[in-house]
Amino acid sequence: MDLPKTKSGALAGAPVYEHLAKKNIPGILLACNFRYIPGISLGVFKALKKTNTIAIAELAKSECDVNKGYTGMTPQMFVEQISEVAQEADWPWYILHADHITVKEDSTEAIDSAKALIKAHLEEGTGSFAIDCSYHFNTEADEVSEQLKRNIELTAELTNFLKKHASFDFGLEVEVGEVGKKDQEGFVVTTVEEADYYINALTERDFRPHFLAIANGSTHGNIFDEEGKQIDQITIDIPRTVEIGKAIAKYGVRVAQHGITGTPLTFIEQHFPKIEIGKGNVGTNWQNIFYDSLEKHEPEMYTQVRNWVLEEFSSKPKNQGQPENVIFGNNAKYAFREFYDDFRTIDKKTLKAMEKNAYDSAMEFLKAFDSRDLVKHFED
């Protein structure tokens, strides 16, 4: 099967996603938010090669934007660095994805900012996009059609822009329900009615989403208890996820599971539905590997970074009174831009340690996701 590639050398998203969904092939595509690329991503790519499988390399708008985002990378920098890693690993079976192209405010400025990022990614050969207008939910409306109206309109506008400027069959992820949002009763969870109405509305507008990100009890980043101890995430509503997955399957759409870091691998392997969930985002896990390796092998640099994070973020209202490890764990991501050049001087031995740890972790996720050996489905 001759799969089309973009100018970056990565695979175009749509042909891969559609083939897996059409053939009802089980397995969750591992989607990695690489906030730091050296060492970490090479370990993951070597795991992909070892298991003969496909994965996704991605960064969200907050992480990687035309003005760099908190990783210190632009789309050009991200695509170039991932492409180099793929060549070094000698593994071409990957997709580049622009994650969470978010429009939080209903303003011309916010919409134009999203369009600028889409265009920048297209120019670099990114082959898959996540349009996230989930913040636009009319809580005062009673009917789902009115509740989701602005989300649908904004998603349609950005997807139309994407279709107009893309020269290939791109992958498309959309979102209904804010990941990690809570109210007084706990996590706000996307309903089956919302998911079905939303995808149907986009389909009627001649769009072909491949993945739907939903709110199902997960949250981004590390999770801590009241005493500041890092804990597992076991709040994902599996029955609702399955219900939504089955409801949107008729459109050729699968669920994109966000916020997986912290979820026990045994829970993923035993309970995640491998048909209904088609894409699994893992981001903070790689960041944790980076900082654990840095602390062990380059303690002076780690201490410098930790002190900067604590000094910069301890006084923020939401962090006041929090244990230091919670403040660091929730805000260490912002150091990637501040220490971008310093992090590129990390010793080769440290990078090798990061590579090994990332390789081992990727192997575990690929097993839990049941996504090993996906390449064989494209070799007929």
mmCIF file of C-alpha atoms in Angstrom:
data_model
loop_
_atom_site.group_PDB
_atom_site.id
_atom_site.type_symbol
_atom_site.label_atom_id
_atom_site.label_comp_id
_atom_site.label_asym_id
_atom_site.label_seq_id
_atom_site.Cartn_x
_atom_site.Cartn_y
_atom_site.Cartn_z
ATOM 1 C CA MET A 1 0.000 0.000 0.000
ATOM 2 C CA ASP A 2 1.605 3.232 -1.176
ATOM 3 C CA LEU A 3 0.891 5.820 1.506
ATOM 4 C CA PRO A 4 1.274 9.504 0.563
ATOM 5 C CA LYS A 5 3.773 11.651 2.409
ATOM 6 C CA THR A 6 3.974 15.371 3.012
ATOM 7 C CA LYS A 7 6.934 17.572 2.101
ATOM 8 C CA SER A 8 8.451 16.801 5.526
ATOM 9 C CA GLY A 9 8.745 13.113 4.680
ATOM 10 C CA ALA A 10 6.144 12.169 7.300
ATOM 11 C CA LEU A 11 2.945 10.357 6.410
ATOM 12 C CA ALA A 12 -0.230 12.257 5.578
ATOM 13 C CA GLY A 13 -2.697 11.562 8.362
ATOM 14 C CA ALA A 14 -5.992 10.751 6.632
ATOM 15 C CA PRO A 15 -4.974 7.632 4.644
ATOM 16 C CA VAL A 16 -3.526 6.004 7.769
ATOM 17 C CA TYR A 17 -6.421 6.863 10.066
ATOM 18 C CA GLU A 18 -9.085 5.905 7.526
ATOM 19 C CA HIS A 19 -7.510 2.549 6.714
ATOM 20 C CA LEU A 20 -7.278 1.576 10.382
ATOM 21 C CA ALA A 21 -10.880 2.640 11.041
ATOM 22 C CA LYS A 22 -12.327 1.108 7.863
ATOM 23 C CA LYS A 23 -10.685 -2.245 8.552
ATOM 24 C CA ASN A 24 -11.738 -2.026 12.216
ATOM 25 C CA ILE A 25 -8.155 -2.700 13.250
ATOM 26 C CA PRO A 26 -7.700 -2.592 17.040
ATOM 27 C CA GLY A 27 -4.900 -0.568 18.539
ATOM 28 C CA ILE A 28 -4.442 2.926 19.919
ATOM 29 C CA LEU A 29 -1.976 5.063 17.984
ATOM 30 C CA LEU A 30 0.649 6.388 20.394
ATOM 31 C CA ALA A 31 0.703 10.194 20.087
ATOM 32 C CA CYS A 32 3.739 11.754 21.754
ATOM 33 C CA ASN A 33 3.975 15.388 22.792
ATOM 34 C CA PHE A 34 7.750 15.816 22.639
ATOM 35 C CA ARG A 35 8.471 18.976 24.624
ATOM 36 C CA TYR A 36 12.143 18.039 24.433
ATOM 37 C CA ILE A 37 13.309 16.164 21.369
ATOM 38 C CA PRO A 38 16.987 15.089 21.754
ATOM 39 C CA GLY A 39 17.373 11.625 23.255
ATOM 40 C CA ILE A 40 13.727 11.235 24.250
ATOM 41 C CA SER A 41 12.218 11.064 20.770
ATOM 42 C CA LEU A 42 15.027 8.882 19.443
ATOM 43 C CA GLY A 43 14.235 6.316 22.117
ATOM 44 C CA VAL A 44 10.584 6.332 21.085
ATOM 45 C CA PHE A 45 11.383 6.030 17.378
ATOM 46 C CA LYS A 46 13.669 3.078 18.078
ATOM 47 C CA ALA A 47 10.784 1.442 19.946
ATOM 48 C CA LEU A 48 8.544 2.017 16.918
ATOM 49 C CA LYS A 49 11.097 0.356 14.682
ATOM 50 C CA LYS A 50 11.543 -2.542 17.095
ATOM 51 C CA THR A 51 7.791 -3.174 17.169
ATOM 52 C CA ASN A 52 7.193 -2.410 13.468
ATOM 53 C CA THR A 53 4.553 0.180 14.175
ATOM 54 C CA ILE A 54 3.237 3.680 13.502
ATOM 55 C CA ALA A 55 2.973 6.591 15.912
ATOM 56 C CA ILE A 56 2.324 10.315 16.003
ATOM 57 C CA ALA A 57 4.692 13.130 17.000
ATOM 58 C CA GLU A 58 2.819 16.222 18.096
ATOM 59 C CA LEU A 59 2.832 19.504 19.967
ATOM 60 C CA ALA A 60 -0.092 21.708 20.958
ATOM 61 C CA LYS A 61 -0.470 25.411 20.205
ATOM 62 C CA SER A 62 0.518 26.285 23.762
ATOM 63 C CA GLU A 63 3.683 24.217 23.331
ATOM 64 C CA CYS A 64 4.670 25.161 19.782
ATOM 65 C CA ASP A 65 3.436 28.265 17.975
ATOM 66 C CA VAL A 66 4.665 30.763 15.426
ATOM 67 C CA ASN A 67 6.000 32.630 18.480
ATOM 68 C CA LYS A 68 7.499 29.404 19.868
ATOM 69 C CA GLY A 69 5.143 28.429 22.715
ATOM 70 C CA TYR A 70 6.463 27.146 26.036
ATOM 71 C CA THR A 71 8.789 24.560 24.471
ATOM 72 C CA GLY A 72 10.728 27.287 22.685
ATOM 73 C CA MET A 73 9.912 25.691 19.323
ATOM 74 C CA THR A 74 8.160 26.941 16.216
ATOM 75 C CA PRO A 75 6.502 24.478 13.809
ATOM 76 C CA GLN A 76 9.579 24.688 11.593
ATOM 77 C CA MET A 77 11.905 23.803 14.464
ATOM 78 C CA PHE A 78 9.687 20.953 15.618
ATOM 79 C CA VAL A 79 9.258 19.399 12.174
ATOM 80 C CA GLU A 80 12.947 19.711 11.292
ATOM 81 C CA GLN A 81 14.086 18.115 14.551
ATOM 82 C CA ILE A 82 11.607 15.239 14.408
ATOM 83 C CA SER A 83 12.536 14.617 10.762
ATOM 84 C CA GLU A 84 16.198 14.368 11.747
ATOM 85 C CA VAL A 85 15.354 11.877 14.494
ATOM 86 C CA ALA A 86 13.300 9.763 12.081
ATOM 87 C CA GLN A 87 16.242 9.664 9.679
ATOM 88 C CA GLU A 88 18.668 8.746 12.453
ATOM 89 C CA ALA A 89 16.366 5.951 13.611
ATOM 90 C CA ASP A 90 15.755 4.941 9.993
ATOM 91 C CA TRP A 91 12.012 4.776 10.622
ATOM 92 C CA PRO A 92 9.616 6.577 8.232
ATOM 93 C CA TRP A 93 6.343 5.300 9.702
ATOM 94 C CA TYR A 94 5.181 8.340 11.626
ATOM 95 C CA ILE A 95 2.720 11.222 11.384
ATOM 96 C CA LEU A 96 3.298 14.832 12.405
ATOM 97 C CA HIS A 97 0.293 16.293 14.209
ATOM 98 C CA ALA A 98 -0.555 19.848 15.281
ATOM 99 C CA ASP A 99 -2.287 19.146 18.576
ATOM 100 C CA HIS A 100 -4.838 21.427 20.285
ATOM 101 C CA ILE A 101 -5.006 24.329 17.843
ATOM 102 C CA THR A 102 -7.120 26.069 20.427
ATOM 103 C CA VAL A 103 -9.479 29.008 20.108
ATOM 104 C CA LYS A 104 -10.355 30.045 23.653
ATOM 105 C CA GLU A 105 -11.750 33.495 22.919
ATOM 106 C CA ASP A 106 -14.418 34.312 20.367
ATOM 107 C CA SER A 107 -12.398 37.048 18.711
ATOM 108 C CA THR A 108 -10.877 37.815 15.326
ATOM 109 C CA GLU A 109 -7.448 37.874 16.945
ATOM 110 C CA ALA A 110 -7.815 34.358 18.383
ATOM 111 C CA ILE A 111 -9.162 32.943 15.122
ATOM 112 C CA ASP A 112 -6.416 34.591 13.072
ATOM 113 C CA SER A 113 -3.797 33.236 15.483
ATOM 114 C CA ALA A 114 -5.106 29.705 14.944
ATOM 115 C CA LYS A 115 -5.103 30.183 11.171
ATOM 116 C CA ALA A 116 -1.526 31.459 11.252
ATOM 117 C CA LEU A 117 -0.444 28.334 13.110
ATOM 118 C CA ILE A 118 -2.298 26.075 10.677
ATOM 119 C CA LYS A 119 -0.573 27.760 7.765
ATOM 120 C CA ALA A 120 2.844 27.513 9.422
ATOM 121 C CA HIS A 121 2.369 23.782 10.015
ATOM 122 C CA LEU A 122 1.203 23.214 6.444
ATOM 123 C CA GLU A 123 4.278 24.994 5.125
ATOM 124 C CA GLU A 124 6.472 22.569 7.077
ATOM 125 C CA GLY A 125 4.597 19.413 6.063
ATOM 126 C CA THR A 126 2.612 18.601 9.178
ATOM 127 C CA GLY A 127 0.087 15.977 8.084
ATOM 128 C CA SER A 128 -2.561 16.023 10.798
ATOM 129 C CA PHE A 129 -4.400 18.703 12.795
ATOM 130 C CA ALA A 130 -6.481 19.005 15.962
ATOM 131 C CA ILE A 131 -8.974 21.860 15.885
ATOM 132 C CA ASP A 132 -10.011 22.612 19.464
ATOM 133 C CA CYS A 133 -12.930 25.004 19.936
ATOM 134 C CA SER A 134 -14.285 23.065 22.913
ATOM 135 C CA TYR A 135 -14.192 26.129 25.166
ATOM 136 C CA HIS A 136 -17.214 27.471 23.298
ATOM 137 C CA PHE A 137 -20.108 25.796 25.062
ATOM 138 C CA ASN A 138 -23.269 27.776 25.732
ATOM 139 C CA THR A 139 -24.125 26.803 29.308
ATOM 140 C CA GLU A 140 -27.256 28.964 29.256
ATOM 141 C CA ALA A 141 -28.861 27.007 26.404
ATOM 142 C CA ASP A 142 -31.060 23.965 26.982
ATOM 143 C CA GLU A 143 -30.715 22.291 23.585
ATOM 144 C CA VAL A 144 -27.515 20.587 22.444
ATOM 145 C CA SER A 145 -27.797 22.332 19.083
ATOM 146 C CA GLU A 146 -27.524 25.721 20.791
ATOM 147 C CA GLN A 147 -24.960 24.589 23.348
ATOM 148 C CA LEU A 148 -22.566 23.446 20.620
ATOM 149 C CA LYS A 149 -23.445 25.998 17.943
ATOM 150 C CA ARG A 150 -20.373 28.224 18.312
ATOM 151 C CA ASN A 151 -17.992 25.292 18.692
ATOM 152 C CA ILE A 152 -19.312 23.873 15.420
ATOM 153 C CA GLU A 153 -19.142 27.234 13.621
ATOM 154 C CA LEU A 154 -15.559 27.930 14.686
ATOM 155 C CA THR A 155 -14.429 24.363 13.978
ATOM 156 C CA ALA A 156 -15.994 24.619 10.518
ATOM 157 C CA GLU A 157 -14.288 27.941 9.809
ATOM 158 C CA LEU A 158 -10.847 26.641 10.754
ATOM 159 C CA THR A 159 -11.332 23.342 8.941
ATOM 160 C CA ASN A 160 -12.424 25.198 5.811
ATOM 161 C CA PHE A 161 -9.241 27.247 6.062
ATOM 162 C CA LEU A 162 -7.251 24.042 6.417
ATOM 163 C CA LYS A 163 -8.942 22.455 3.388
ATOM 164 C CA LYS A 164 -8.303 25.553 1.311
ATOM 165 C CA HIS A 165 -4.566 25.620 1.991
ATOM 166 C CA ALA A 166 -3.702 21.899 2.271
ATOM 167 C CA SER A 167 -2.309 20.098 -0.759
ATOM 168 C CA PHE A 168 -2.770 16.606 0.708
ATOM 169 C CA ASP A 169 -5.346 14.519 2.565
ATOM 170 C CA PHE A 170 -4.783 15.677 6.131
ATOM 171 C CA GLY A 171 -5.794 13.995 9.356
ATOM 172 C CA LEU A 172 -8.423 15.816 11.405
ATOM 173 C CA GLU A 173 -9.155 15.703 15.124
ATOM 174 C CA VAL A 174 -11.922 17.798 16.671
ATOM 175 C CA GLU A 175 -13.069 18.266 20.243
ATOM 176 C CA VAL A 176 -16.284 18.511 22.230
ATOM 177 C CA GLY A 177 -15.998 18.887 25.993
ATOM 178 C CA GLU A 178 -13.016 20.449 27.773
ATOM 179 C CA VAL A 179 -10.459 17.864 28.885
ATOM 180 C CA GLY A 180 -10.055 17.999 32.663
ATOM 181 C CA LYS A 181 -12.862 20.500 33.292
ATOM 182 C CA LYS A 182 -14.595 20.213 36.669
ATOM 183 C CA ASP A 183 -17.670 21.651 38.336
ATOM 184 C CA GLN A 184 -18.917 21.361 41.917
ATOM 185 C CA GLU A 185 -19.842 17.732 41.303
ATOM 186 C CA GLY A 186 -16.501 16.653 39.810
ATOM 187 C CA PHE A 187 -15.334 16.088 36.249
ATOM 188 C CA VAL A 188 -17.621 17.358 33.496
ATOM 189 C CA VAL A 189 -18.078 14.471 31.056
ATOM 190 C CA THR A 190 -19.113 14.675 27.406
ATOM 191 C CA THR A 191 -22.506 13.089 26.731
ATOM 192 C CA VAL A 192 -23.255 10.652 23.928
ATOM 193 C CA GLU A 193 -25.810 13.112 22.552
ATOM 194 C CA GLU A 194 -23.222 15.899 22.406
ATOM 195 C CA ALA A 195 -20.657 13.708 20.662
ATOM 196 C CA ASP A 196 -23.105 12.346 18.094
ATOM 197 C CA TYR A 197 -24.695 15.714 17.336
ATOM 198 C CA TYR A 198 -21.300 17.395 17.007
ATOM 199 C CA ILE A 199 -19.810 14.858 14.597
ATOM 200 C CA ASN A 200 -23.028 14.678 12.577
ATOM 201 C CA ALA A 201 -23.088 18.470 12.237
ATOM 202 C CA LEU A 202 -19.514 18.524 10.934
ATOM 203 C CA THR A 203 -20.170 15.601 8.592
ATOM 204 C CA GLU A 204 -23.177 17.414 7.132
ATOM 205 C CA ARG A 205 -20.836 20.310 6.369
ATOM 206 C CA ASP A 206 -18.687 17.920 4.317
ATOM 207 C CA PHE A 207 -15.890 17.554 6.856
ATOM 208 C CA ARG A 208 -14.327 14.178 7.697
ATOM 209 C CA PRO A 209 -13.028 14.094 11.258
ATOM 210 C CA HIS A 210 -10.979 11.029 12.143
ATOM 211 C CA PHE A 211 -10.783 11.528 15.896
ATOM 212 C CA LEU A 212 -12.978 13.143 18.517
ATOM 213 C CA ALA A 213 -11.371 14.360 21.734
ATOM 214 C CA ILE A 214 -13.833 14.241 24.622
ATOM 215 C CA ALA A 215 -14.028 15.057 28.305
ATOM 216 C CA ASN A 216 -14.176 11.707 30.080
ATOM 217 C CA GLY A 217 -12.518 12.230 33.435
ATOM 218 C CA SER A 218 -8.889 12.516 32.369
ATOM 219 C CA THR A 219 -6.714 15.549 32.972
ATOM 220 C CA HIS A 220 -3.516 16.886 31.459
ATOM 221 C CA GLY A 221 -0.237 16.747 33.366
ATOM 222 C CA ASN A 222 0.844 15.205 36.651
ATOM 223 C CA ILE A 223 -1.680 14.495 39.413
ATOM 224 C CA PHE A 224 -1.001 14.964 43.125
ATOM 225 C CA ASP A 225 -2.903 14.194 46.313
ATOM 226 C CA GLU A 226 -3.561 16.741 49.078
ATOM 227 C CA GLU A 227 -0.165 16.026 50.625
ATOM 228 C CA GLY A 228 1.669 16.661 47.359
ATOM 229 C CA LYS A 229 2.357 13.026 46.514
ATOM 230 C CA GLN A 230 2.162 12.109 42.830
ATOM 231 C CA ILE A 231 -0.661 9.614 42.324
ATOM 232 C CA ASP A 232 -2.187 7.478 39.600
ATOM 233 C CA GLN A 233 -5.069 8.640 37.434
ATOM 234 C CA ILE A 234 -8.002 6.232 37.564
ATOM 235 C CA THR A 235 -10.825 8.694 36.917
ATOM 236 C CA ILE A 236 -11.378 7.986 33.217
ATOM 237 C CA ASP A 237 -14.996 7.022 32.558
ATOM 238 C CA ILE A 238 -14.534 3.901 30.433
ATOM 239 C CA PRO A 239 -18.242 3.040 29.971
ATOM 240 C CA ARG A 240 -19.010 6.550 28.670
ATOM 241 C CA THR A 241 -15.969 6.429 26.397
ATOM 242 C CA VAL A 242 -17.172 3.138 24.900
ATOM 243 C CA GLU A 243 -20.684 4.529 24.441
ATOM 244 C CA ILE A 244 -19.365 7.565 22.607
ATOM 245 C CA GLY A 245 -16.968 5.471 20.541
ATOM 246 C CA LYS A 246 -19.769 3.205 19.377
ATOM 247 C CA ALA A 247 -22.048 6.172 18.622
ATOM 248 C CA ILE A 248 -19.513 7.916 16.369
ATOM 249 C CA ALA A 249 -18.170 4.776 14.676
ATOM 250 C CA LYS A 250 -20.792 5.128 11.930
ATOM 251 C CA TYR A 251 -19.021 8.314 10.836
ATOM 252 C CA GLY A 252 -15.638 6.572 10.698
ATOM 253 C CA VAL A 253 -14.530 8.455 13.812
ATOM 254 C CA ARG A 254 -12.684 7.144 16.851
ATOM 255 C CA VAL A 255 -12.029 8.717 20.234
ATOM 256 C CA ALA A 256 -8.778 10.584 20.882
ATOM 257 C CA GLN A 257 -7.898 9.973 24.519
ATOM 258 C CA HIS A 258 -6.092 12.926 26.066
ATOM 259 C CA GLY A 259 -4.401 13.159 29.441
ATOM 260 C CA ILE A 260 -3.040 9.622 29.724
ATOM 261 C CA THR A 261 0.082 10.306 31.816
ATOM 262 C CA GLY A 262 -0.430 8.867 35.277
ATOM 263 C CA THR A 263 -2.901 6.210 34.174
ATOM 264 C CA PRO A 264 -1.542 2.785 35.238
ATOM 265 C CA LEU A 265 -0.415 0.706 32.280
ATOM 266 C CA THR A 266 -2.334 -2.296 33.601
ATOM 267 C CA PHE A 267 -5.516 -0.194 33.644
ATOM 268 C CA ILE A 268 -4.878 0.906 30.057
ATOM 269 C CA GLU A 269 -4.156 -2.630 28.881
ATOM 270 C CA GLN A 270 -7.148 -4.182 30.623
ATOM 271 C CA HIS A 271 -9.804 -1.479 30.302
ATOM 272 C CA PHE A 272 -9.107 0.928 27.425
ATOM 273 C CA PRO A 273 -11.274 -0.079 24.428
ATOM 274 C CA LYS A 274 -8.810 -0.653 21.579
ATOM 275 C CA ILE A 275 -11.398 -0.159 18.831
ATOM 276 C CA GLU A 276 -13.321 2.849 20.153
ATOM 277 C CA ILE A 277 -10.145 4.727 21.166
ATOM 278 C CA GLY A 278 -7.925 5.242 18.141
ATOM 279 C CA LYS A 279 -5.384 7.778 19.399
ATOM 280 C CA GLY A 280 -3.788 8.124 22.816
ATOM 281 C CA ASN A 281 -1.933 11.288 23.805
ATOM 282 C CA VAL A 282 1.092 10.901 26.062
ATOM 283 C CA GLY A 283 2.987 14.093 26.857
ATOM 284 C CA THR A 284 3.965 14.730 30.456
ATOM 285 C CA ASN A 285 5.344 11.178 30.717
ATOM 286 C CA TRP A 286 8.246 12.128 28.423
ATOM 287 C CA GLN A 287 8.786 15.344 30.378
ATOM 288 C CA ASN A 288 9.007 13.319 33.594
ATOM 289 C CA ILE A 289 11.609 11.051 31.999
ATOM 290 C CA PHE A 290 13.573 14.130 30.953
ATOM 291 C CA TYR A 291 13.647 15.664 34.424
ATOM 292 C CA ASP A 292 14.272 12.370 36.238
ATOM 293 C CA SER A 293 17.280 11.752 33.981
ATOM 294 C CA LEU A 294 18.499 15.330 34.367
ATOM 295 C CA GLU A 295 18.275 15.148 38.161
ATOM 296 C CA LYS A 296 20.260 11.906 38.237
ATOM 297 C CA HIS A 297 22.950 12.699 35.671
ATOM 298 C CA GLU A 298 23.248 16.507 35.697
ATOM 299 C CA PRO A 299 22.139 17.595 39.179
ATOM 300 C CA GLU A 300 23.582 21.106 38.929
ATOM 301 C CA MET A 301 21.512 21.955 35.856
ATOM 302 C CA TYR A 302 18.466 20.296 37.392
ATOM 303 C CA THR A 303 18.810 22.383 40.557
ATOM 304 C CA GLN A 304 19.146 25.556 38.502
ATOM 305 C CA VAL A 305 15.966 24.729 36.582
ATOM 306 C CA ARG A 306 14.041 23.713 39.685
ATOM 307 C CA ASN A 307 14.997 26.924 41.487
ATOM 308 C CA TRP A 308 13.867 29.006 38.510
ATOM 309 C CA VAL A 309 10.500 27.241 38.349
ATOM 310 C CA LEU A 310 9.893 27.675 42.088
ATOM 311 C CA GLU A 311 10.936 31.317 42.046
ATOM 312 C CA GLU A 312 8.830 32.054 38.972
ATOM 313 C CA PHE A 313 5.632 30.232 39.954
ATOM 314 C CA SER A 314 5.425 29.893 43.765
ATOM 315 C CA SER A 315 3.765 33.289 44.150
ATOM 316 C CA LYS A 316 0.996 32.539 41.647
ATOM 317 C CA PRO A 317 -2.390 32.436 43.434
ATOM 318 C CA LYS A 318 -3.121 28.806 42.537
ATOM 319 C CA ASN A 319 0.314 27.714 43.801
ATOM 320 C CA GLN A 320 0.370 29.507 47.148
ATOM 321 C CA GLY A 321 0.614 27.017 49.979
ATOM 322 C CA GLN A 322 1.367 24.126 47.640
ATOM 323 C CA PRO A 323 4.333 21.792 48.303
ATOM 324 C CA GLU A 324 7.398 22.538 46.191
ATOM 325 C CA ASN A 325 7.207 19.265 44.277
ATOM 326 C CA VAL A 326 3.630 20.071 43.212
ATOM 327 C CA ILE A 327 4.621 23.536 42.012
ATOM 328 C CA PHE A 328 7.567 22.094 40.108
ATOM 329 C CA GLY A 329 5.593 19.163 38.719
ATOM 330 C CA ASN A 330 2.847 21.415 37.386
ATOM 331 C CA ASN A 331 5.070 24.169 36.010
ATOM 332 C CA ALA A 332 8.332 22.523 34.923
ATOM 333 C CA LYS A 333 7.061 22.517 31.329
ATOM 334 C CA TYR A 334 7.619 26.264 31.141
ATOM 335 C CA ALA A 335 11.358 25.802 31.662
ATOM 336 C CA PHE A 336 11.796 24.251 28.212
ATOM 337 C CA ARG A 337 11.681 27.676 26.592
ATOM 338 C CA GLU A 338 13.624 29.489 29.313
ATOM 339 C CA PHE A 339 16.447 26.911 29.213
ATOM 340 C CA TYR A 340 16.186 25.967 25.547
ATOM 341 C CA ASP A 341 19.876 26.649 24.765
ATOM 342 C CA ASP A 342 21.106 25.167 28.051
ATOM 343 C CA PHE A 343 19.178 21.967 27.413
ATOM 344 C CA ARG A 344 20.949 21.622 24.056
ATOM 345 C CA THR A 345 24.276 21.356 25.912
ATOM 346 C CA ILE A 346 23.238 18.277 27.880
ATOM 347 C CA ASP A 347 25.954 15.614 27.945
ATOM 348 C CA LYS A 348 25.728 12.689 25.519
ATOM 349 C CA LYS A 349 25.687 10.194 28.384
ATOM 350 C CA THR A 350 22.642 11.933 29.834
ATOM 351 C CA LEU A 351 20.940 11.897 26.439
ATOM 352 C CA LYS A 352 21.665 8.178 26.171
ATOM 353 C CA ALA A 353 20.012 7.627 29.546
ATOM 354 C CA MET A 354 16.984 9.615 28.389
ATOM 355 C CA GLU A 355 16.883 7.606 25.179
ATOM 356 C CA LYS A 356 16.930 4.287 27.028
ATOM 357 C CA ASN A 357 14.251 5.339 29.510
ATOM 358 C CA ALA A 358 12.042 6.703 26.727
ATOM 359 C CA TYR A 359 12.537 3.499 24.731
ATOM 360 C CA ASP A 360 11.512 1.346 27.692
ATOM 361 C CA SER A 361 8.485 3.528 28.398
ATOM 362 C CA ALA A 362 7.393 3.554 24.755
ATOM 363 C CA MET A 363 7.630 -0.238 24.613
ATOM 364 C CA GLU A 364 5.322 -0.436 27.635
ATOM 365 C CA PHE A 365 2.799 1.990 26.150
ATOM 366 C CA LEU A 366 2.775 0.237 22.778
ATOM 367 C CA LYS A 367 2.027 -3.044 24.529
ATOM 368 C CA ALA A 368 -0.703 -1.497 26.690
ATOM 369 C CA PHE A 369 -2.191 0.284 23.649
ATOM 370 C CA ASP A 370 -2.161 -2.954 21.619
ATOM 371 C CA SER A 371 -0.569 -0.960 18.821
ATOM 372 C CA ARG A 372 2.491 -3.017 17.983
ATOM 373 C CA ASP A 373 3.010 -4.244 14.413
ATOM 374 C CA LEU A 374 0.569 -1.836 12.755
ATOM 375 C CA VAL A 375 2.800 -1.468 9.700
ATOM 376 C CA LYS A 376 1.820 -4.951 8.508
ATOM 377 C CA HIS A 377 -1.685 -3.662 7.758
ATOM 378 C CA PHE A 378 -0.246 -1.328 5.113
ATOM 379 C CA GLU A 379 2.098 -3.747 3.382
ATOM 380 C CA ASP A 380 -0.413 -5.555 1.167
#
